[in-house]
CSV table of C-alpha atoms and ligand atoms in Angstrom, one decimal:
chain,number,residue,atom,x,y,z
A,1,MET,CA,4.0,-35.3,25.1
A,2,TYR,CA,1.7,-36.8,23.0
A,3,PHE,CA,-1.7,-38.0,22.6
A,4,PRO,CA,-3.8,-39.2,24.4
A,5,VAL,CA,-1.8,-37.0,27.3
A,6,TYR,CA,-2.0,-33.9,25.4
A,7,ARG,CA,-4.9,-33.2,23.5
A,8,PRO,CA,-4.9,-29.6,20.8
A,9,ARG,CA,-9.1,-30.0,20.5
A,10,ARG,CA,-9.0,-29.1,24.1
A,11,PHE,CA,-8.4,-25.0,23.6
A,12,ARG,CA,-11.0,-25.1,20.4
A,13,ARG,CA,-13.9,-25.9,22.2
A,14,THR,CA,-15.5,-23.2,22.8
A,15,GLU,CA,-15.6,-19.7,21.4
A,16,ASN,CA,-14.2,-17.9,24.7
A,17,LEU,CA,-11.2,-20.6,24.8
A,18,ARG,CA,-10.5,-19.6,21.3
A,19,ARG,CA,-10.5,-16.0,22.2
A,20,MET,CA,-7.7,-16.7,25.2
A,21,VAL,CA,-5.2,-18.5,23.4
A,22,ARG,CA,-5.7,-16.7,20.2
A,23,GLU,CA,-1.8,-15.4,18.6
A,24,THR,CA,-2.5,-12.8,16.3
A,25,ARG,CA,-5.5,-9.9,16.2
A,26,LEU,CA,-6.3,-8.1,13.4
A,27,SER,CA,-7.0,-4.7,14.4
A,28,VAL,CA,-8.4,-1.9,12.6
A,29,ASP,CA,-5.0,-0.2,14.0
A,30,HIS,CA,-3.1,-2.1,11.5
A,31,LEU,CA,-5.3,-0.7,8.5
A,32,VAL,CA,-4.5,1.8,5.6
A,33,TYR,CA,-6.8,3.0,2.9
A,34,PRO,CA,-5.9,3.6,-0.3
A,35,LEU,CA,-7.8,6.7,-2.4
A,36,PHE,CA,-7.2,7.7,-6.0
A,37,VAL,CA,-7.3,11.3,-6.8
A,38,MET,CA,-8.1,13.5,-9.8
A,39,PRO,CA,-8.0,16.7,-11.6
A,40,GLY,CA,-12.0,18.1,-11.8
A,41,LYS,CA,-14.8,18.8,-9.0
A,42,GLY,CA,-17.5,16.5,-8.7
A,43,VAL,CA,-15.7,13.3,-10.1
A,44,LYS,CA,-16.5,10.3,-8.7
A,45,ASN,CA,-15.9,7.5,-11.4
A,46,PRO,CA,-16.5,3.9,-10.2
A,47,VAL,CA,-13.0,1.7,-11.2
A,48,GLN,CA,-14.6,-1.5,-13.2
A,49,SER,CA,-12.3,-3.7,-12.2
A,50,MET,CA,-12.1,-3.1,-8.1
A,51,PRO,CA,-15.8,-2.8,-6.9
A,52,GLY,CA,-16.4,-0.4,-4.5
A,53,VAL,CA,-13.0,1.6,-5.3
A,54,PHE,CA,-13.7,5.2,-7.0
A,55,GLN,CA,-11.5,7.7,-8.5
A,56,PHE,CA,-12.7,11.3,-7.1
A,57,SER,CA,-11.9,14.7,-7.5
A,58,VAL,CA,-10.7,16.4,-4.1
A,59,ASP,CA,-14.2,17.8,-3.1
A,60,GLN,CA,-15.5,14.2,-3.8
A,61,LEU,CA,-12.6,12.6,-1.6
A,62,ILE,CA,-13.2,14.6,1.3
A,63,GLU,CA,-16.7,12.9,2.0
A,64,GLU,CA,-15.1,9.7,1.6
A,65,VAL,CA,-12.1,10.3,4.3
A,66,ARG,CA,-14.7,11.5,6.0
A,67,SER,CA,-15.9,8.3,6.6
A,68,VAL,CA,-12.8,6.7,7.1
A,69,VAL,CA,-11.9,8.6,9.8
A,70,GLU,CA,-15.2,7.9,11.5
A,71,LEU,CA,-14.2,4.2,11.0
A,72,ASN,CA,-11.3,5.1,13.0
A,73,ILE,CA,-9.0,4.1,10.1
A,74,PRO,CA,-5.2,5.7,11.4
A,75,GLY,CA,-4.4,6.2,7.7
A,76,ILE,CA,-4.9,6.7,3.9
A,77,ILE,CA,-2.8,6.6,0.8
A,78,LEU,CA,-3.2,8.6,-1.8
A,79,PHE,CA,-2.4,8.2,-5.8
A,80,GLY,CA,-2.9,10.8,-7.9
A,81,LEU,CA,-4.1,11.5,-11.9
A,82,PRO,CA,-2.7,14.5,-13.5
A,83,GLU,CA,-4.7,16.3,-15.9
A,84,LYS,CA,-2.2,15.8,-18.9
A,85,LYS,CA,0.4,13.1,-19.1
A,86,ASP,CA,3.9,14.0,-20.6
A,87,GLU,CA,7.4,12.5,-21.0
A,88,LEU,CA,8.5,13.9,-18.2
A,89,GLY,CA,5.5,13.0,-15.3
A,90,SER,CA,6.2,17.1,-14.3
A,91,GLU,CA,2.7,16.9,-13.1
A,92,ALA,CA,3.4,14.6,-10.6
A,93,TYR,CA,5.2,17.7,-8.8
A,94,ALA,CA,3.0,20.5,-9.6
A,95,ASP,CA,2.5,22.5,-6.1
A,96,ASN,CA,-1.6,22.6,-7.0
A,97,GLY,CA,-1.7,19.2,-8.6
A,98,PRO,CA,-4.9,16.6,-7.1
A,99,VAL,CA,-2.4,15.2,-4.4
A,100,GLN,CA,-0.9,18.4,-3.2
A,101,GLN,CA,-4.6,20.0,-2.8
A,102,ALA,CA,-6.2,16.7,-1.3
A,103,VAL,CA,-3.0,16.5,1.5
A,104,GLN,CA,-4.0,20.3,2.5
A,105,LYS,CA,-7.6,20.1,2.3
A,106,ILE,CA,-7.3,16.7,4.7
A,107,LYS,CA,-4.7,17.9,6.8
A,108,GLN,CA,-6.5,21.2,7.5
A,109,THR,CA,-9.7,19.0,8.4
A,110,TRP,CA,-8.2,16.0,10.1
A,111,PRO,CA,-4.4,17.0,11.1
A,112,GLU,CA,-4.5,13.6,13.3
A,113,LEU,CA,-5.0,11.5,10.1
A,114,THR,CA,-1.9,9.9,8.7
A,115,VAL,CA,-1.8,10.8,5.3
A,116,ILE,CA,0.9,8.6,3.0
A,117,THR,CA,1.4,9.9,-0.4
A,118,ASP,CA,2.8,7.6,-2.9
A,119,VAL,CA,5.7,8.7,-4.9
A,120,CYS,CA,5.6,7.5,-8.6
A,121,LEU,CA,5.7,8.8,-11.7
A,122,CYS,CA,4.0,5.9,-13.7
A,123,GLU,CA,0.4,7.9,-13.8
A,124,TYR,CA,2.3,10.9,-14.8
A,125,THR,CA,4.3,9.8,-18.1
A,126,SER,CA,2.8,9.6,-21.1
A,127,HIS,CA,4.9,5.7,-21.4
A,128,GLY,CA,3.4,4.9,-18.4
A,129,HIS,CA,6.5,4.0,-17.4
A,130,CYS,CA,7.6,4.7,-13.5
A,131,GLY,CA,11.0,6.8,-14.7
A,132,ILE,CA,12.4,9.3,-17.1
A,133,ILE,CA,13.1,7.4,-20.9
A,134,GLU,CA,16.2,7.3,-22.3
A,135,GLY,CA,16.3,5.0,-25.2
A,136,ASN,CA,13.9,2.3,-24.2
A,137,GLU,CA,15.0,2.0,-20.8
A,138,VAL,CA,14.3,3.8,-17.6
A,139,HIS,CA,16.7,6.0,-16.9
A,140,ASN,CA,17.9,5.3,-13.2
A,141,ASP,CA,19.9,8.2,-11.9
A,142,ALA,CA,17.7,11.3,-13.9
A,143,THR,CA,14.6,9.5,-12.4
A,144,LEU,CA,15.7,10.4,-8.9
A,145,GLU,CA,16.0,14.2,-9.2
A,146,ILE,CA,12.5,14.1,-10.2
A,147,LEU,CA,11.2,11.6,-7.5
A,148,ALA,CA,12.9,14.0,-4.7
A,149,LYS,CA,11.1,17.1,-6.6
A,150,VAL,CA,7.9,15.1,-6.3
A,151,ALA,CA,8.5,14.0,-2.5
A,152,LEU,CA,9.3,17.7,-1.4
A,153,SER,CA,6.1,18.6,-2.9
A,154,HIS,CA,4.3,16.3,-1.3
A,155,ALA,CA,6.1,17.2,2.0
A,156,ARG,CA,5.2,21.0,1.4
A,157,ALA,CA,1.3,20.0,1.0
A,158,GLY,CA,1.9,18.8,4.3
A,159,ALA,CA,1.9,14.4,3.9
A,160,ASP,CA,3.0,12.9,7.0
A,161,ILE,CA,4.8,9.7,5.1
A,162,ILE,CA,6.5,9.6,1.5
A,163,ALA,CA,6.0,6.1,0.3
A,164,PRO,CA,8.4,5.6,-3.1
A,165,SER,CA,7.0,2.9,-5.4
A,166,ASP,CA,9.0,3.3,-8.6
A,167,MET,CA,11.9,1.0,-7.5
A,168,MET,CA,14.4,3.3,-8.8
A,169,ASP,CA,17.9,2.2,-7.2
A,170,GLY,CA,18.8,5.0,-4.3
A,171,ARG,CA,16.0,6.9,-4.3
A,172,VAL,CA,15.4,6.9,-0.6
A,173,ALA,CA,18.4,8.4,-0.4
A,174,ALA,CA,18.0,11.0,-2.8
A,175,ILE,CA,14.3,11.6,-1.2
A,176,ARG,CA,15.8,11.8,2.2
A,177,GLU,CA,18.0,14.1,1.5
A,178,ALA,CA,15.9,16.6,-0.2
A,179,LEU,CA,13.3,16.5,2.3
A,180,ASP,CA,16.3,17.1,5.2
A,181,GLU,CA,17.9,20.0,3.0
A,182,ASP,CA,14.3,21.8,2.8
A,183,GLY,CA,13.5,21.1,6.7
A,184,PHE,CA,11.2,18.2,6.1
A,185,ASP,CA,13.1,16.2,8.9
A,186,GLN,CA,9.8,14.8,10.1
A,187,THR,CA,8.5,14.0,6.9
A,188,ALA,CA,9.0,9.6,7.4
A,189,ILE,CA,9.8,7.6,4.4
A,190,LEU,CA,7.7,4.2,3.6
A,191,ALA,CA,9.6,2.4,1.1
A,192,TYR,CA,8.3,-0.1,-1.1
A,193,SER,CA,11.4,-2.0,-0.6
A,194,ALA,CA,10.6,-5.3,-1.9
A,195,LYS,CA,8.2,-4.3,-5.0
A,196,TYR,CA,7.3,-7.5,-6.9
A,197,CYS,CA,6.7,-7.2,-10.9
A,198,SER,CA,3.1,-8.9,-10.2
A,199,GLY,CA,0.3,-9.8,-12.2
A,200,PHE,CA,-2.1,-8.7,-9.0
A,201,TYR,CA,-1.1,-5.1,-10.2
A,202,GLY,CA,-3.7,-5.5,-13.3
A,203,PRO,CA,-6.8,-3.8,-11.6
A,204,PHE,CA,-5.1,-0.9,-10.0
A,205,ARG,CA,-3.5,0.3,-13.6
A,206,ASP,CA,-7.3,0.8,-14.3
A,207,ALA,CA,-7.5,2.6,-11.6
A,208,ALA,CA,-4.6,5.0,-11.8
A,209,ASP,CA,-4.7,4.9,-15.5
A,210,SER,CA,-0.9,3.8,-15.3
A,211,ALA,CA,-0.5,0.8,-17.6
A,212,PRO,CA,3.0,1.1,-19.3
A,213,GLN,CA,2.8,2.2,-23.1
A,214,PHE,CA,5.5,-0.2,-24.2
A,215,GLY,CA,6.7,-3.2,-22.7
A,216,ASP,CA,6.7,-4.2,-18.9
A,217,ARG,CA,7.8,-3.4,-15.4
A,218,ARG,CA,10.8,-6.2,-15.5
A,219,ALA,CA,14.1,-4.1,-15.6
A,220,TYR,CA,13.2,-2.3,-12.2
A,221,GLN,CA,10.4,-4.5,-10.5
A,222,MET,CA,11.5,-7.6,-8.5
A,223,ASP,CA,11.6,-10.8,-10.0
A,224,VAL,CA,8.8,-13.0,-8.3
A,225,ALA,CA,11.2,-15.9,-8.0
A,226,ASN,CA,13.6,-14.0,-5.7
A,227,TRP,CA,13.7,-13.7,-1.9
A,228,GLN,CA,17.1,-13.0,-1.2
A,229,GLU,CA,17.2,-10.0,-3.5
A,230,ALA,CA,14.1,-8.8,-1.4
A,231,LEU,CA,16.5,-8.9,1.8
A,232,ARG,CA,19.0,-6.9,-0.1
A,233,GLU,CA,16.6,-4.4,-1.3
A,234,VAL,CA,15.4,-4.0,2.2
A,235,ALA,CA,18.9,-3.6,3.4
A,236,LEU,CA,19.6,-1.0,1.2
A,237,ASP,CA,16.5,1.2,2.0
A,238,VAL,CA,17.3,0.7,5.7
A,239,GLU,CA,20.8,2.2,4.9
A,240,GLU,CA,19.3,4.8,3.1
A,241,GLY,CA,17.0,5.9,5.6
A,242,ALA,CA,14.1,4.1,5.5
A,243,ASP,CA,11.7,4.4,8.4
A,244,MET,CA,9.3,2.2,7.2
A,245,VAL,CA,9.5,-0.7,4.5
A,246,MET,CA,7.4,-2.3,2.6
A,247,VAL,CA,6.8,-5.9,0.9
A,248,LYS,CA,4.2,-5.6,-2.1
A,249,PRO,CA,2.2,-7.4,-3.2
A,250,ALA,CA,1.1,-9.5,0.2
A,251,LEU,CA,-0.5,-12.4,-0.2
A,252,ALA,CA,1.7,-14.3,-2.3
A,253,TYR,CA,4.5,-13.1,-0.7
A,254,LEU,CA,3.9,-13.8,2.9
A,255,ASP,CA,7.2,-15.8,3.6
A,256,ILE,CA,8.9,-12.3,2.5
A,257,ILE,CA,6.9,-10.6,4.9
A,258,ARG,CA,7.9,-13.0,7.6
A,259,ARG,CA,11.7,-13.1,6.5
A,260,VAL,CA,12.0,-8.8,6.6
A,261,ARG,CA,10.1,-8.7,9.9
A,262,GLU,CA,12.4,-11.0,11.5
A,263,GLU,CA,16.0,-10.0,9.9
A,264,PHE,CA,15.0,-5.8,10.0
A,265,ASP,CA,14.6,-3.4,12.8
A,266,ARG,CA,11.7,-1.5,11.0
A,267,PRO,CA,8.4,-1.8,10.5
A,268,VAL,CA,6.7,-3.5,8.4
A,269,ALA,CA,3.8,-2.6,5.7
A,270,ALA,CA,2.3,-4.9,3.9
A,271,TYR,CA,0.4,-4.1,0.6
A,272,ASN,CA,-2.7,-5.8,-0.3
A,273,VAL,CA,-3.0,-5.1,-3.7
A,274,SER,CA,-5.6,-4.6,-6.5
A,275,GLY,CA,-5.6,-8.1,-7.5
A,276,GLU,CA,-5.6,-9.7,-4.3
A,277,TYR,CA,-8.6,-7.3,-3.5
A,278,SER,CA,-10.7,-7.8,-7.1
A,279,MET,CA,-10.6,-11.7,-7.2
A,280,ILE,CA,-12.1,-12.2,-3.9
A,281,LYS,CA,-14.7,-9.7,-4.8
A,282,ALA,CA,-15.5,-11.7,-8.3
A,283,ALA,CA,-15.7,-14.7,-6.2
A,284,ALA,CA,-17.9,-13.8,-3.6
A,285,ALA,CA,-20.3,-11.7,-6.6
A,286,ASN,CA,-20.7,-15.0,-8.2
A,287,GLY,CA,-21.3,-16.7,-4.5
A,288,TRP,CA,-18.1,-19.2,-4.4
A,289,ILE,CA,-16.6,-17.8,-1.2
A,290,ASP,CA,-18.0,-15.7,1.7
A,291,GLU,CA,-16.3,-12.4,1.3
A,292,ASP,CA,-16.0,-11.0,4.8
A,293,ARG,CA,-14.3,-14.5,6.1
A,294,VAL,CA,-12.0,-14.9,3.4
A,295,MET,CA,-11.2,-11.0,3.6
A,296,MET,CA,-10.8,-11.3,7.3
A,297,GLU,CA,-8.8,-14.5,6.7
A,298,VAL,CA,-6.6,-13.1,4.2
A,299,LEU,CA,-5.9,-9.9,6.4
A,300,THR,CA,-5.3,-12.0,9.4
A,301,SER,CA,-2.6,-14.1,7.5
A,302,MET,CA,-0.8,-10.5,6.7
A,303,VAL,CA,-0.5,-9.6,10.5
A,304,ARG,CA,0.6,-13.3,11.6
A,305,ALA,CA,3.4,-13.2,8.8
A,306,GLY,CA,4.6,-10.2,10.8
A,307,ALA,CA,3.1,-7.0,9.3
A,308,ASP,CA,2.5,-3.8,11.2
A,309,LEU,CA,0.2,-2.2,8.6
A,310,ILE,CA,-1.4,-3.2,5.7
A,311,LEU,CA,-2.3,-0.8,2.7
A,312,THR,CA,-5.5,-2.4,1.8
A,313,TYR,CA,-8.8,-1.7,-0.2
A,314,PHE,CA,-10.8,-3.8,2.4
A,315,ALA,CA,-9.9,-1.2,5.1
A,316,LYS,CA,-13.1,0.4,5.3
A,317,ASP,CA,-15.2,-3.5,5.3
A,318,ALA,CA,-12.7,-4.8,7.8
A,319,ALA,CA,-12.6,-1.7,10.0
A,320,GLY,CA,-16.6,-2.2,9.7
A,321,LEU,CA,-16.9,-5.6,10.6
A,322,LEU,CA,-13.8,-5.1,13.5
A,323,ALA,CA,-16.1,-1.9,15.2
A,324,ASN,CA,-19.5,-4.6,15.0
A,325,ARG,CA,-16.7,-7.2,16.3
A,326,ARG,CA,-18.8,-9.7,13.9
A,327,VAL,CA,-15.5,-11.3,13.6
B,1,LIG,C1,2.7,2.8,-8.8
B,1,LIG,C2,1.9,1.7,-7.8
B,1,LIG,C3,1.3,0.4,-8.6
B,1,LIG,C4,0.8,0.3,-7.5
B,1,LIG,C5,0.9,0.7,-6.6
B,1,LIG,N1,2.3,1.8,-7.1
B,1,LIG,C6,1.4,-0.2,-9.8
B,1,LIG,C7,2.1,-0.7,-10.6
B,1,LIG,O1,3.8,-0.8,-10.1
B,1,LIG,O2,2.3,-0.9,-11.7
B,1,LIG,C8,-0.3,-0.8,-7.5
B,1,LIG,C9,-0.9,-1.3,-6.6
B,1,LIG,C10,-2.2,-2.4,-6.5
B,1,LIG,O3,-2.1,-3.1,-7.4
B,1,LIG,O4,-3.1,-2.2,-5.5
B,1,LIG,N2,4.3,2.2,-9.3
C-alpha cells in the first residue's frame, strides 16, 4: 500500500500517537553505573577527562552508591585501583583490596543491589597491560591463573557478577571452574566477549590509571574492522559458560550488538564507554549539542540494537530524566 493511501505521518501527529507506536523504550532497568574505587579515606577525585565522574575511596563510594540506589538503578560495576602496582598485578586479588572491601560494604547495606566487578589486571600492573608479561608479550595461560584468583576474591567478597575484560583466550572457562570449585556456583559471569581495541577508551585510562606503558593492546583486543570474529568470540564465551555477553564499545558497534542479539540466546550487555561519554559532555559544554537529548538518543539506539543492559557513565543522569518523565 502506497501514498496517498498509506501515510506514515498519521502516527507522528501527536505525542500520544507517537507513544502508542513507539517500538523500544529505554528504562532505568537497563542501566548499570560504573564506579572507580581506590585506597585511602575521604577521597573523591574528579576525573579530568570525564566530567561528573570521580575516583572514590570506599567510605566516599558508599555515599555515591546511596544516590545510585535512590535513583532505582539496578546495578553497578566496580573498577579498582591499587596502593602499589607490580609486574603481576598481585593487589588485584588482595582480600582487603579496595574492590573487595567496597563489595563487602555495599552488600551489607544494599544486599539487593546487583554488584558487578570488572576483572582485569591493567589497573594493577606496573606495565599497564591486561596480563602477565613474558618477553614483550602478554602470556595468555599464565594470566588465566591470576584472573581466576581475582575472580574468586571478588566472589568471596560477595559480588553477584564477575566481568572479565582482559580478552585472554579461555578466561571464562578458567573463572567458571575456579568459582565452581569453591562453591560459588551462583556467581554469574558477564564476559566482555567482543571487546575491540578502541580509541574510545582514552578517558577511562585516566580514571583507572591503566594506560599501557609500552606498546598497545592490539595483540589481545579485537581489530575494529572485524565482525565475524566477534561472533566467534561470543560463541567461545557462551561455550565456556558466560551467563551474559558484552559488546564494547557500543556506539560505533551497534551492528555487532544486533548480530549478537540475533544469534545467541544470552542476555547482551553494551558498554557505552568513556570516550562515548566524554565526547557528548565536551560537545554539550561547548553548546554544540543538547546533552540530555543526545544522551537519550544514544542510549535508546543501544536498546534498539538489542542490548538488554547498558553500562554507562550516564546512568544517573538518564535515570533522573526517566524518573521525571521529561523525555
Ligand atoms: C580494562 C578495561 C578498560 C575499559 C573497561 N575495562 C580499558 C581498556 O581496555 O583499555 C574501558 C572502559 C571505558 O572506556 O569506559 N581492560
